[in-house]
PDB file of C-alpha atoms in Angstrom:
ATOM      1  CA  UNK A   1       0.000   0.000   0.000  1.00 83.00           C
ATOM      2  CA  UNK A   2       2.572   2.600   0.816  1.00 91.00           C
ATOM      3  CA  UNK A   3       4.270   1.735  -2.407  1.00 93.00           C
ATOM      4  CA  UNK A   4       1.480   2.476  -3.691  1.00 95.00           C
ATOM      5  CA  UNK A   5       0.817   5.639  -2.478  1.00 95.00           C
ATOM      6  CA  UNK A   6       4.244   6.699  -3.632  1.00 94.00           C
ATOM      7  CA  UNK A   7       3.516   5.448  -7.149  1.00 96.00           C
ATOM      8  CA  UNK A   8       0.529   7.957  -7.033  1.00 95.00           C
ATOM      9  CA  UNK A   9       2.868  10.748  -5.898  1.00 95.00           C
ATOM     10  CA  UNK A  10       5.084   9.982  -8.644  1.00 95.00           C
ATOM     11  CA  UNK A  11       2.353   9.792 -11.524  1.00 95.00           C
ATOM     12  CA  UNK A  12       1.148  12.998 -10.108  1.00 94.00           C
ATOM     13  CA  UNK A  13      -2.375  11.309  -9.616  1.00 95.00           C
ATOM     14  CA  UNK A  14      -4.849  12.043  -7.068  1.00 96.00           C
ATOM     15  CA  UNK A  15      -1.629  13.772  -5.289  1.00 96.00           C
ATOM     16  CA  UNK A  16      -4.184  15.514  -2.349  1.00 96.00           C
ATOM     17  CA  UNK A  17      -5.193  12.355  -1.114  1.00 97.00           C
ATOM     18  CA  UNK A  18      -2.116   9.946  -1.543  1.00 96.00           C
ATOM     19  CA  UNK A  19      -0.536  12.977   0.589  1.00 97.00           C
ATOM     20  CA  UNK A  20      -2.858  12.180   3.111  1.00 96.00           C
ATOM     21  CA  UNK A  21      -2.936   8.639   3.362  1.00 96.00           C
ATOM     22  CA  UNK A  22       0.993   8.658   3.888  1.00 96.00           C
ATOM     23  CA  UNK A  23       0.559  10.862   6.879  1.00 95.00           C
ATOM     24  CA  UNK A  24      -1.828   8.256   7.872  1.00 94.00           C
ATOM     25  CA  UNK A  25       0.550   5.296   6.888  1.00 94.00           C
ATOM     26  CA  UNK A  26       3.527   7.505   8.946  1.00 93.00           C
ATOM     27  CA  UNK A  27       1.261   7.240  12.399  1.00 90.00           C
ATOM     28  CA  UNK A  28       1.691   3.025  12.054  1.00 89.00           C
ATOM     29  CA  UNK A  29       4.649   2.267  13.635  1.00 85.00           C
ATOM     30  CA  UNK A  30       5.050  -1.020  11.887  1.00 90.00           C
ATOM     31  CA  UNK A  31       4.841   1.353   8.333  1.00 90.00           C
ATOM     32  CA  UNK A  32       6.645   4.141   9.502  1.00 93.00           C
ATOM     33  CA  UNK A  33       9.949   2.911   8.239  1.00 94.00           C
ATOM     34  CA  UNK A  34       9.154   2.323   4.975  1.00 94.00           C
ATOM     35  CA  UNK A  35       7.724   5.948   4.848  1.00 95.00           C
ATOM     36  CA  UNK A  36      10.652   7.108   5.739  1.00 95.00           C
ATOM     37  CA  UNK A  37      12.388   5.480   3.212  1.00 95.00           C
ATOM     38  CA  UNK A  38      10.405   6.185   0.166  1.00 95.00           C
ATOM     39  CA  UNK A  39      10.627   9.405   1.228  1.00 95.00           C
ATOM     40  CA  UNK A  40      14.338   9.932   1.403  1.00 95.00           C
ATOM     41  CA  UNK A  41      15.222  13.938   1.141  1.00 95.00           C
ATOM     42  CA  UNK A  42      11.822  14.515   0.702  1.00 95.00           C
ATOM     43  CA  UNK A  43      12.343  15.281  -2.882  1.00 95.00           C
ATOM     44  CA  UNK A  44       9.740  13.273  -4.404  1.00 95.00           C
ATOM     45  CA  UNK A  45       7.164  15.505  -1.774  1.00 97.00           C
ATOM     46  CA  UNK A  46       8.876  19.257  -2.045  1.00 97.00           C
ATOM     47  CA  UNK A  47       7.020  19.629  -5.985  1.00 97.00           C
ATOM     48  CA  UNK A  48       3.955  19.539  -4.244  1.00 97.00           C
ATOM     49  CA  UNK A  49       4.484  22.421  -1.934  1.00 97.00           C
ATOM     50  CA  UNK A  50       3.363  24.404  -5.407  1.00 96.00           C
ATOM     51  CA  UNK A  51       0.687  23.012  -6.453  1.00 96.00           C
ATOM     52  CA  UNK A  52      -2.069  24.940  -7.769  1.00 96.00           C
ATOM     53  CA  UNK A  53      -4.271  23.165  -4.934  1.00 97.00           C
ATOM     54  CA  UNK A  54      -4.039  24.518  -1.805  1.00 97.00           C
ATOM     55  CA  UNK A  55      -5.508  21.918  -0.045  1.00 97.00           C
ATOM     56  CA  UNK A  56      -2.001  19.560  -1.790  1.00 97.00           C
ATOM     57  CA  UNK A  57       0.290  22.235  -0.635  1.00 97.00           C
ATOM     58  CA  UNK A  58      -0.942  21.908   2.429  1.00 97.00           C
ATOM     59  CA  UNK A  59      -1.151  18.388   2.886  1.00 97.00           C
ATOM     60  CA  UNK A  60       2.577  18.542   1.330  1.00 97.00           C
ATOM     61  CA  UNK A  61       4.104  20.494   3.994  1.00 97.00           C
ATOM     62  CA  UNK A  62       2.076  18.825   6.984  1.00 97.00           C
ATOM     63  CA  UNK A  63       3.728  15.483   5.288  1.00 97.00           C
ATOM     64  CA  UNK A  64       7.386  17.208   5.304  1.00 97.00           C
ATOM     65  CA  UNK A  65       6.698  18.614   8.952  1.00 95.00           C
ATOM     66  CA  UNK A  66       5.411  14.555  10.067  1.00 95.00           C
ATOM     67  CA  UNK A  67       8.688  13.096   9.140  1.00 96.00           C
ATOM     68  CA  UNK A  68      11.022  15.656  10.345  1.00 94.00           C
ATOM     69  CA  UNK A  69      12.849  16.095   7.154  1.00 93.00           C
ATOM     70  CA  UNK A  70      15.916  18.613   7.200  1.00 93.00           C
ATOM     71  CA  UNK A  71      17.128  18.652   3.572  1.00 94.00           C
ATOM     72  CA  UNK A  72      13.465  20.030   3.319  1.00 96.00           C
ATOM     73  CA  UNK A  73      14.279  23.430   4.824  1.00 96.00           C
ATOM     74  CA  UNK A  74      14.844  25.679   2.084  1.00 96.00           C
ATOM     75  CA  UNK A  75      11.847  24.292  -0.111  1.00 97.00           C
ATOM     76  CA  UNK A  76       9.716  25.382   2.814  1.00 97.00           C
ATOM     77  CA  UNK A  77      10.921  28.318   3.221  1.00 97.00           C
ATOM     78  CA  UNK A  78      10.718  29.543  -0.486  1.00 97.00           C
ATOM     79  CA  UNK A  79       7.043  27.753  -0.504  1.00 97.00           C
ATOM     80  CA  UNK A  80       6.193  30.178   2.986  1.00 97.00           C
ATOM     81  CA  UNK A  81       7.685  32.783   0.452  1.00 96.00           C
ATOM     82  CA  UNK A  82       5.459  32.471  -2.306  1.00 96.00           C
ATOM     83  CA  UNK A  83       2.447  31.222  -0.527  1.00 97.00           C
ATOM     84  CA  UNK A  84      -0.917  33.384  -0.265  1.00 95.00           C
ATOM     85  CA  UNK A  85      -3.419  30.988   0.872  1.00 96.00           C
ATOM     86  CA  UNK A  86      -3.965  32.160   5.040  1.00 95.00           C
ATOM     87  CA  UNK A  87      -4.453  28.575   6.084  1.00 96.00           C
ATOM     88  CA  UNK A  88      -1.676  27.209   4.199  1.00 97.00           C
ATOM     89  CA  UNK A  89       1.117  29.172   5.845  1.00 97.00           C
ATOM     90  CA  UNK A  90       0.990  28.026   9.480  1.00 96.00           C
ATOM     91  CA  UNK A  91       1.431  24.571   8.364  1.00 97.00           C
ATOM     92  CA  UNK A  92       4.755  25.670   6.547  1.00 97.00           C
ATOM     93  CA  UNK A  93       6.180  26.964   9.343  1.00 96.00           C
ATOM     94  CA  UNK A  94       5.285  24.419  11.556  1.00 95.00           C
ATOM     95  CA  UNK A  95       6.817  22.041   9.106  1.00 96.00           C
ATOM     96  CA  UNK A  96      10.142  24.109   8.943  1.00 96.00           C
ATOM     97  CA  UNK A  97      10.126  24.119  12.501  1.00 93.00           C
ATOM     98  CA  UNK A  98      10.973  20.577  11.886  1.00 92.00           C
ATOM     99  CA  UNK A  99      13.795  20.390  10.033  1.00 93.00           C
ATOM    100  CA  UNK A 100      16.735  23.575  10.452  1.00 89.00           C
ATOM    101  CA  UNK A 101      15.577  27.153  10.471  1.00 91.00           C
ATOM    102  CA  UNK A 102      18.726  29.062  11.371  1.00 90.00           C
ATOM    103  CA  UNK A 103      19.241  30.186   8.181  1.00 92.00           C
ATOM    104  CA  UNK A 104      15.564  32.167   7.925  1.00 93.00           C
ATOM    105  CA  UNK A 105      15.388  33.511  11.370  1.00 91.00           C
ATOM    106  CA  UNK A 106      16.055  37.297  10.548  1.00 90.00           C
ATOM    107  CA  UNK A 107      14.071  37.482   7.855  1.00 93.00           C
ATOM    108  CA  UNK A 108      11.464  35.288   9.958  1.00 92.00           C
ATOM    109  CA  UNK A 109      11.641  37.952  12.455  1.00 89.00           C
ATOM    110  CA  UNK A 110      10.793  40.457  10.208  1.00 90.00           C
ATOM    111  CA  UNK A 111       7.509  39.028   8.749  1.00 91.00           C
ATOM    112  CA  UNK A 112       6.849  38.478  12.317  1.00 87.00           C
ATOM    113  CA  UNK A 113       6.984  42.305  12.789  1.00 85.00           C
ATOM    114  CA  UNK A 114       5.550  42.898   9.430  1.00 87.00           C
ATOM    115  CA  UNK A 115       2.316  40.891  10.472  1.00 86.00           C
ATOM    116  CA  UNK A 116       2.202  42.764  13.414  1.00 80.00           C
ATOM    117  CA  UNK A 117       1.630  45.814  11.446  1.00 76.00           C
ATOM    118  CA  UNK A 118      -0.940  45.034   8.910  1.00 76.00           C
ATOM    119  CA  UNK A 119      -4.332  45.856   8.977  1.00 80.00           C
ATOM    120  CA  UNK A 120      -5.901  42.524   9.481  1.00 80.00           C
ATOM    121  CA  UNK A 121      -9.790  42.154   8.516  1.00 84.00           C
ATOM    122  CA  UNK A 122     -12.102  40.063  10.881  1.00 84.00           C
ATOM    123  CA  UNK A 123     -12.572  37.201   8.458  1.00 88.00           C
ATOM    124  CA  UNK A 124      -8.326  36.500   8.498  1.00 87.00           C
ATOM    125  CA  UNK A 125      -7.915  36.968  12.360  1.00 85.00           C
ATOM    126  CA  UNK A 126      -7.769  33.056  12.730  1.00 87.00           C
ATOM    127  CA  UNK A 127      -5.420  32.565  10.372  1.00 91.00           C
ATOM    128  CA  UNK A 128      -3.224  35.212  11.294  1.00 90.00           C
ATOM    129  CA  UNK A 129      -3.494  34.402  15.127  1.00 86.00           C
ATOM    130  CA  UNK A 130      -1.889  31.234  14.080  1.00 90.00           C
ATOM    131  CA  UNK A 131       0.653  31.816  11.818  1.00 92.00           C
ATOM    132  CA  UNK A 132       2.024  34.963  14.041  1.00 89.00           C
ATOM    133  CA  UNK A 133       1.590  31.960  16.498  1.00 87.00           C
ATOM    134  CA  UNK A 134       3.751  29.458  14.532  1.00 90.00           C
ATOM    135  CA  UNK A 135       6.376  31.923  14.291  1.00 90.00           C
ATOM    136  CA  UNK A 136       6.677  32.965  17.638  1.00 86.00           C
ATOM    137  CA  UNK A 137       7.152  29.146  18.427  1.00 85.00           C
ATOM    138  CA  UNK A 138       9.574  28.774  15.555  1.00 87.00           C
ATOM    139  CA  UNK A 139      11.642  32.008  16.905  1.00 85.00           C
ATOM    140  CA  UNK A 140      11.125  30.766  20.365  1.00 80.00           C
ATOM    141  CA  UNK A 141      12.441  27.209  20.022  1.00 72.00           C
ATOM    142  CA  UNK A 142      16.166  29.014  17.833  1.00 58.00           C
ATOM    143  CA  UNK A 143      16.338  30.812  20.761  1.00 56.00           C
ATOM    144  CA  UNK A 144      15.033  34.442  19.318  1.00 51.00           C
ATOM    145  CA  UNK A 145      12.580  34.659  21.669  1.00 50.00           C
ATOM    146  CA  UNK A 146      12.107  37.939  23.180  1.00 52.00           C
ATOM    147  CA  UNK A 147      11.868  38.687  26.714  1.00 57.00           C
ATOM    148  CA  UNK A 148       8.464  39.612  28.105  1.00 65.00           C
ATOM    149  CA  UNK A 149       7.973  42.459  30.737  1.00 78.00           C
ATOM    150  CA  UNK A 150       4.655  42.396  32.166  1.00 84.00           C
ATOM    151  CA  UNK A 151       2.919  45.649  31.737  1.00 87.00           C
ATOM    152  CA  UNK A 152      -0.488  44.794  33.066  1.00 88.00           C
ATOM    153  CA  UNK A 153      -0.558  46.252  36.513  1.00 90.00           C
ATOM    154  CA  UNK A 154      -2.686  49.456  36.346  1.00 90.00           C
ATOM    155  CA  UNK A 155      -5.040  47.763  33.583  1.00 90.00           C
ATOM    156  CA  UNK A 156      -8.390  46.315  34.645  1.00 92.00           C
ATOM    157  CA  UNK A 157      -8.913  42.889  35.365  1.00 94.00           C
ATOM    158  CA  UNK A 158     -11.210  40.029  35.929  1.00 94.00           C
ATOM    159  CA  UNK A 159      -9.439  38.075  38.762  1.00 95.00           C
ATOM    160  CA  UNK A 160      -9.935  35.193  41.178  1.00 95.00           C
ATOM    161  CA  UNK A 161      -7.947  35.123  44.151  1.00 96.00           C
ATOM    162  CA  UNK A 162      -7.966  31.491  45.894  1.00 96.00           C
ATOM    163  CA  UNK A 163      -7.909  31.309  49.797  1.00 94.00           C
ATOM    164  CA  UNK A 164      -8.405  29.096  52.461  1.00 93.00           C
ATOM    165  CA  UNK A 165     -12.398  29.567  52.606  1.00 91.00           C
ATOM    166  CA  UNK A 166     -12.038  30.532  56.466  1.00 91.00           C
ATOM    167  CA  UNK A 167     -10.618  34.274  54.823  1.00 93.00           C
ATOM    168  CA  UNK A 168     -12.520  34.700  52.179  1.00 94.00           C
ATOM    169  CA  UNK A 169     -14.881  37.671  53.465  1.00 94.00           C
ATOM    170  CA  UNK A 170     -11.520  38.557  54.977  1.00 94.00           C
ATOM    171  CA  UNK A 171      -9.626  39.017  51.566  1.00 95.00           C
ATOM    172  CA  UNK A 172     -12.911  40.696  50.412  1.00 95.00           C
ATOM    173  CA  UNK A 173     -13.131  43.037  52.911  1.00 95.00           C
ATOM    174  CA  UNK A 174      -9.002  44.240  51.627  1.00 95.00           C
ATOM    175  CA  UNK A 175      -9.824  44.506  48.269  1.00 95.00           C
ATOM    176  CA  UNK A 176      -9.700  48.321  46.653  1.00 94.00           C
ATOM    177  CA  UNK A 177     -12.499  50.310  46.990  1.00 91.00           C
ATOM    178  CA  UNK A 178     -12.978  50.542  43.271  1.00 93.00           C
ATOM    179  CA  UNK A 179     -13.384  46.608  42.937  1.00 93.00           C
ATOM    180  CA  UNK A 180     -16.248  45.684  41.019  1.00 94.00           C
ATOM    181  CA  UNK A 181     -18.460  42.312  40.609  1.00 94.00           C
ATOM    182  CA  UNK A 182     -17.606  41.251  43.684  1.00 95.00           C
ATOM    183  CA  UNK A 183     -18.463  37.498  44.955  1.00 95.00           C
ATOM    184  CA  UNK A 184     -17.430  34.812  46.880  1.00 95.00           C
ATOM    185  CA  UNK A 185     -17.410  31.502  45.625  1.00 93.00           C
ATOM    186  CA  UNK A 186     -15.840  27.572  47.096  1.00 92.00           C
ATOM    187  CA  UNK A 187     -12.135  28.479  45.358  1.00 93.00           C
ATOM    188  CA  UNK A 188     -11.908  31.997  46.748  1.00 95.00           C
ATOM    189  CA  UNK A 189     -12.921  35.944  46.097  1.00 96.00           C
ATOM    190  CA  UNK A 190     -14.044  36.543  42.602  1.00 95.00           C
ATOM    191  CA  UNK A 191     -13.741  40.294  41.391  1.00 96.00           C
ATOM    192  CA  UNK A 192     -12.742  43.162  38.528  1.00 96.00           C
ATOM    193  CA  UNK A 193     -10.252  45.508  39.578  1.00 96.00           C
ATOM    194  CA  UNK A 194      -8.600  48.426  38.257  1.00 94.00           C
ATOM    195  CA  UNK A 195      -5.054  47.935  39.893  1.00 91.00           C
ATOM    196  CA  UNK A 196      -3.209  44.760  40.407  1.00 94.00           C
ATOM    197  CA  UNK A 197      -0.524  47.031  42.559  1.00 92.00           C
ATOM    198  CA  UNK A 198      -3.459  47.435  45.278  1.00 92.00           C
ATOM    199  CA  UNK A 199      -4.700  43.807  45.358  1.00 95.00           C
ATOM    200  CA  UNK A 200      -1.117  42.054  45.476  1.00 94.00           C
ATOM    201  CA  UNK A 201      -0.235  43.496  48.972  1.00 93.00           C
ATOM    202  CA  UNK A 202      -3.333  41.594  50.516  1.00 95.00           C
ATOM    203  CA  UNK A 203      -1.749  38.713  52.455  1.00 93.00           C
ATOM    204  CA  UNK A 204      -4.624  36.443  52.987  1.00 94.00           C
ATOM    205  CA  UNK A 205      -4.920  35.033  49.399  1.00 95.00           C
ATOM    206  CA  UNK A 206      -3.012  32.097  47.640  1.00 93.00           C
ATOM    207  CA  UNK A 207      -3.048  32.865  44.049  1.00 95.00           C
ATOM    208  CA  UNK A 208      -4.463  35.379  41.851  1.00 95.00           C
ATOM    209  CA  UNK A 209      -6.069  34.246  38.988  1.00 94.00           C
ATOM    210  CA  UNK A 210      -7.067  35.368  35.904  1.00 93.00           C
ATOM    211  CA  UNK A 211     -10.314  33.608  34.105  1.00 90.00           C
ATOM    212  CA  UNK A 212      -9.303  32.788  30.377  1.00 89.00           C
ATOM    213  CA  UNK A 213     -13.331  32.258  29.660  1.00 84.00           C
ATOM    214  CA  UNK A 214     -12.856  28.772  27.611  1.00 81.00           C
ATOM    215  CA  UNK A 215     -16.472  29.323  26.177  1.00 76.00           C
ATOM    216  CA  UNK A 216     -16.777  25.186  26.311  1.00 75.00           C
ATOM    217  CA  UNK A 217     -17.570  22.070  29.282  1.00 81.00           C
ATOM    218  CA  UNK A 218     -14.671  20.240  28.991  1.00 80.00           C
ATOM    219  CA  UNK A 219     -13.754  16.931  30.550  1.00 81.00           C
ATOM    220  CA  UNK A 220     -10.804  14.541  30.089  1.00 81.00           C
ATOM    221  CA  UNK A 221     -12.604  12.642  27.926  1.00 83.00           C
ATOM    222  CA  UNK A 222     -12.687  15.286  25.481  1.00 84.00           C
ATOM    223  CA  UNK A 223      -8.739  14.527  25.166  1.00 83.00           C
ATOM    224  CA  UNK A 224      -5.973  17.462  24.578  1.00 82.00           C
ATOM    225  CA  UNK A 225      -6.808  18.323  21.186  1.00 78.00           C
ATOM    226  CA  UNK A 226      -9.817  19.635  22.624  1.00 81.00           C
ATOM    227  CA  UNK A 227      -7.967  20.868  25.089  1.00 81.00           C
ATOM    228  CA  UNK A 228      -5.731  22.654  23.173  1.00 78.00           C
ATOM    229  CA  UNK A 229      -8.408  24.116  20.705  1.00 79.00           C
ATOM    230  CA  UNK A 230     -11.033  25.332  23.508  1.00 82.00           C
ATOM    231  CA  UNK A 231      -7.526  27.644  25.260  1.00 81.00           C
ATOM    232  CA  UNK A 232      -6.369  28.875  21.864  1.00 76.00           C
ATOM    233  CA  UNK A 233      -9.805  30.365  21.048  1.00 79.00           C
ATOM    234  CA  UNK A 234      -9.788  31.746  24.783  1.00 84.00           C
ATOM    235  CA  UNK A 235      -8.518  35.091  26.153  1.00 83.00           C
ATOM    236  CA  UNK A 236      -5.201  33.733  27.262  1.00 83.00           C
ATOM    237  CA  UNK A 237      -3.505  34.763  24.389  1.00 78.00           C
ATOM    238  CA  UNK A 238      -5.561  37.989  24.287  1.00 79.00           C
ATOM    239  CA  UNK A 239      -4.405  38.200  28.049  1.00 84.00           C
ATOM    240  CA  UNK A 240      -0.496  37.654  27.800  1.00 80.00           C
ATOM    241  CA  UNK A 241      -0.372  39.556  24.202  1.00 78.00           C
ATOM    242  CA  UNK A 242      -1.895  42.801  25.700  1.00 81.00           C
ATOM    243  CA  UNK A 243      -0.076  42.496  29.412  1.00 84.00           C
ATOM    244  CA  UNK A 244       2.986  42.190  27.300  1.00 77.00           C
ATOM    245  CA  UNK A 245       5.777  44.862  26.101  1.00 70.00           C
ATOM    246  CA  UNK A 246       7.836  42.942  23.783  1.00 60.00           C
ATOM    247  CA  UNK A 247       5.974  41.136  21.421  1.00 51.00           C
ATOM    248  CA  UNK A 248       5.569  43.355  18.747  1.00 45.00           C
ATOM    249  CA  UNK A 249       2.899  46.727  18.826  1.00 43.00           C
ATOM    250  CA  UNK A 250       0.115  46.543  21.636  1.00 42.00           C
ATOM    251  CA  UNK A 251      -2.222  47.912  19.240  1.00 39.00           C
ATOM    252  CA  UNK A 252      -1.908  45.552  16.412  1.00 42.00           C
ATOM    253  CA  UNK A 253      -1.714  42.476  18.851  1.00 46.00           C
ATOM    254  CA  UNK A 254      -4.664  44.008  20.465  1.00 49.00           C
ATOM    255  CA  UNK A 255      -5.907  44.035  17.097  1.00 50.00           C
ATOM    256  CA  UNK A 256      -5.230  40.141  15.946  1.00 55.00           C
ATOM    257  CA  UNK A 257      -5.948  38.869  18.798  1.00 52.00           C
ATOM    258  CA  UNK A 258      -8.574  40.548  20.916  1.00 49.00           C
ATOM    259  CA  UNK A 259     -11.852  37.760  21.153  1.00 40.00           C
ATOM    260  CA  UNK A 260     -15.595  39.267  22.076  1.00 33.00           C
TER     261      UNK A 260
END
């Protein structure tokens, strides 16, 4: 079968769907050697990266990205380059996060900052989020990363501060006088505040908390994928991105990533 599937790549037939069955193929660990194999440099994949499909290119680089492949780099990064599809260019760069990226990382960082100044229309804000998100994780794991001051102190927040339940109307009672929303629940004190300054010097409270509003009952059942998908539509990113001074311009990441 994998053969196969090869043959198909090679005959340029049905390309969007042999792509996808060797991903498949890959996850068998009895199979995943021969992938390997007929993959080799990943030559007989990198054509595909241009096809006029998007859906192929796609599938091409999520392929490259599965086995790891290094020689693969540059095609990649020329295929990022070039493409113009939104949802295809995450998927590139978390393929080339694969293989060896030193080579791009300046000019990396500088669509990074580019994206970060574009107007970006409420219909692409997904696929932005997660390609600005791809290369932050790209930058990140070359060690470009930038240092992040937290600038969130005299900004109003929703927060939960957790306490042993015999000080909760204690911690209540310290809270600013400009706290709003206020409530007590099992976990703690429950309010919006203005200054973060003010509520840190109470001493009766554990940990202050800040609710990311997951928008979705979760259990473990659901698995991490879930998981995963339920915090990045959140307000955690909104949170850290605009509490934040390095990542780029406050307004344009309040922009791309601010959630209703």
């Amino acid at each position: 079968m994998t053969d196969n599937l090869f043959t198909q790549l090679d005959q340029n037939q049905d390309v969007r769907a042999a792509l996808s069955a060797i991903r498949a193929v890959l996850k068998n660990e009895a199979d995943s050697p021969r992938v390997r194999e007929l993959s080799g440099d990943g030559s007989r994949i990198t054509p595909f990266l241009l096809s006029e499909d998007p859906k192929t290119r796609k599938n091409a680089a999520a392929l490259l990205g599965d086995l790891g492949i290094k020689e693969a780099a540059d095609a990649l990064y020329q295929a990022y380059l070039q493409e113009k599809t939104l949802f295809v260019r995450p998927v590139l760069l978390q393929a080339l996060k694969k293989t060896d990226a030193s080579p791009y990382l300046a000019e990396l960082k500088v669509q990074y900052d580019r994206l970060c100044g574009r107007e970006v229309k409420e219909e692409e804000k997904k696929h932005i989020r997660e390609e600005l998100r791809a290369l932050e994780q790209l930058l990140r794991r070359e060690g470009k990363g930038t240092h992040h001051t937290f600038t969130g102190w005299n900004r109003r927040h929703a927060v939960l501060l957790t306490t042993n339940p015999k000080y909760a109307d204690v911690t209540r009672e310290q809270l600013p006088r400009s706290a709003q929303r206020i409530g007590v629940n099992s976990l703690g004190v429950q309010a919006v505040v203005d200054s973060l300054e003010e509520v840190v010097k109470i001493r009766t409270f554990r940990e202050l908390l800040f609710p990311i509003a997951l928008g979705a009952k979760l259990t473990m059942e659901d698995g991490p994928e879930a998981f995963g998908e339920a915090v990045a539509e959140s307000r955690l990113l909104w949170l850290l991105l605009r509490c934040h001074r390095e990542i780029g311009r406050a307004s344009c990441r309040e922009r791309v990533f601010s959630t209703v």
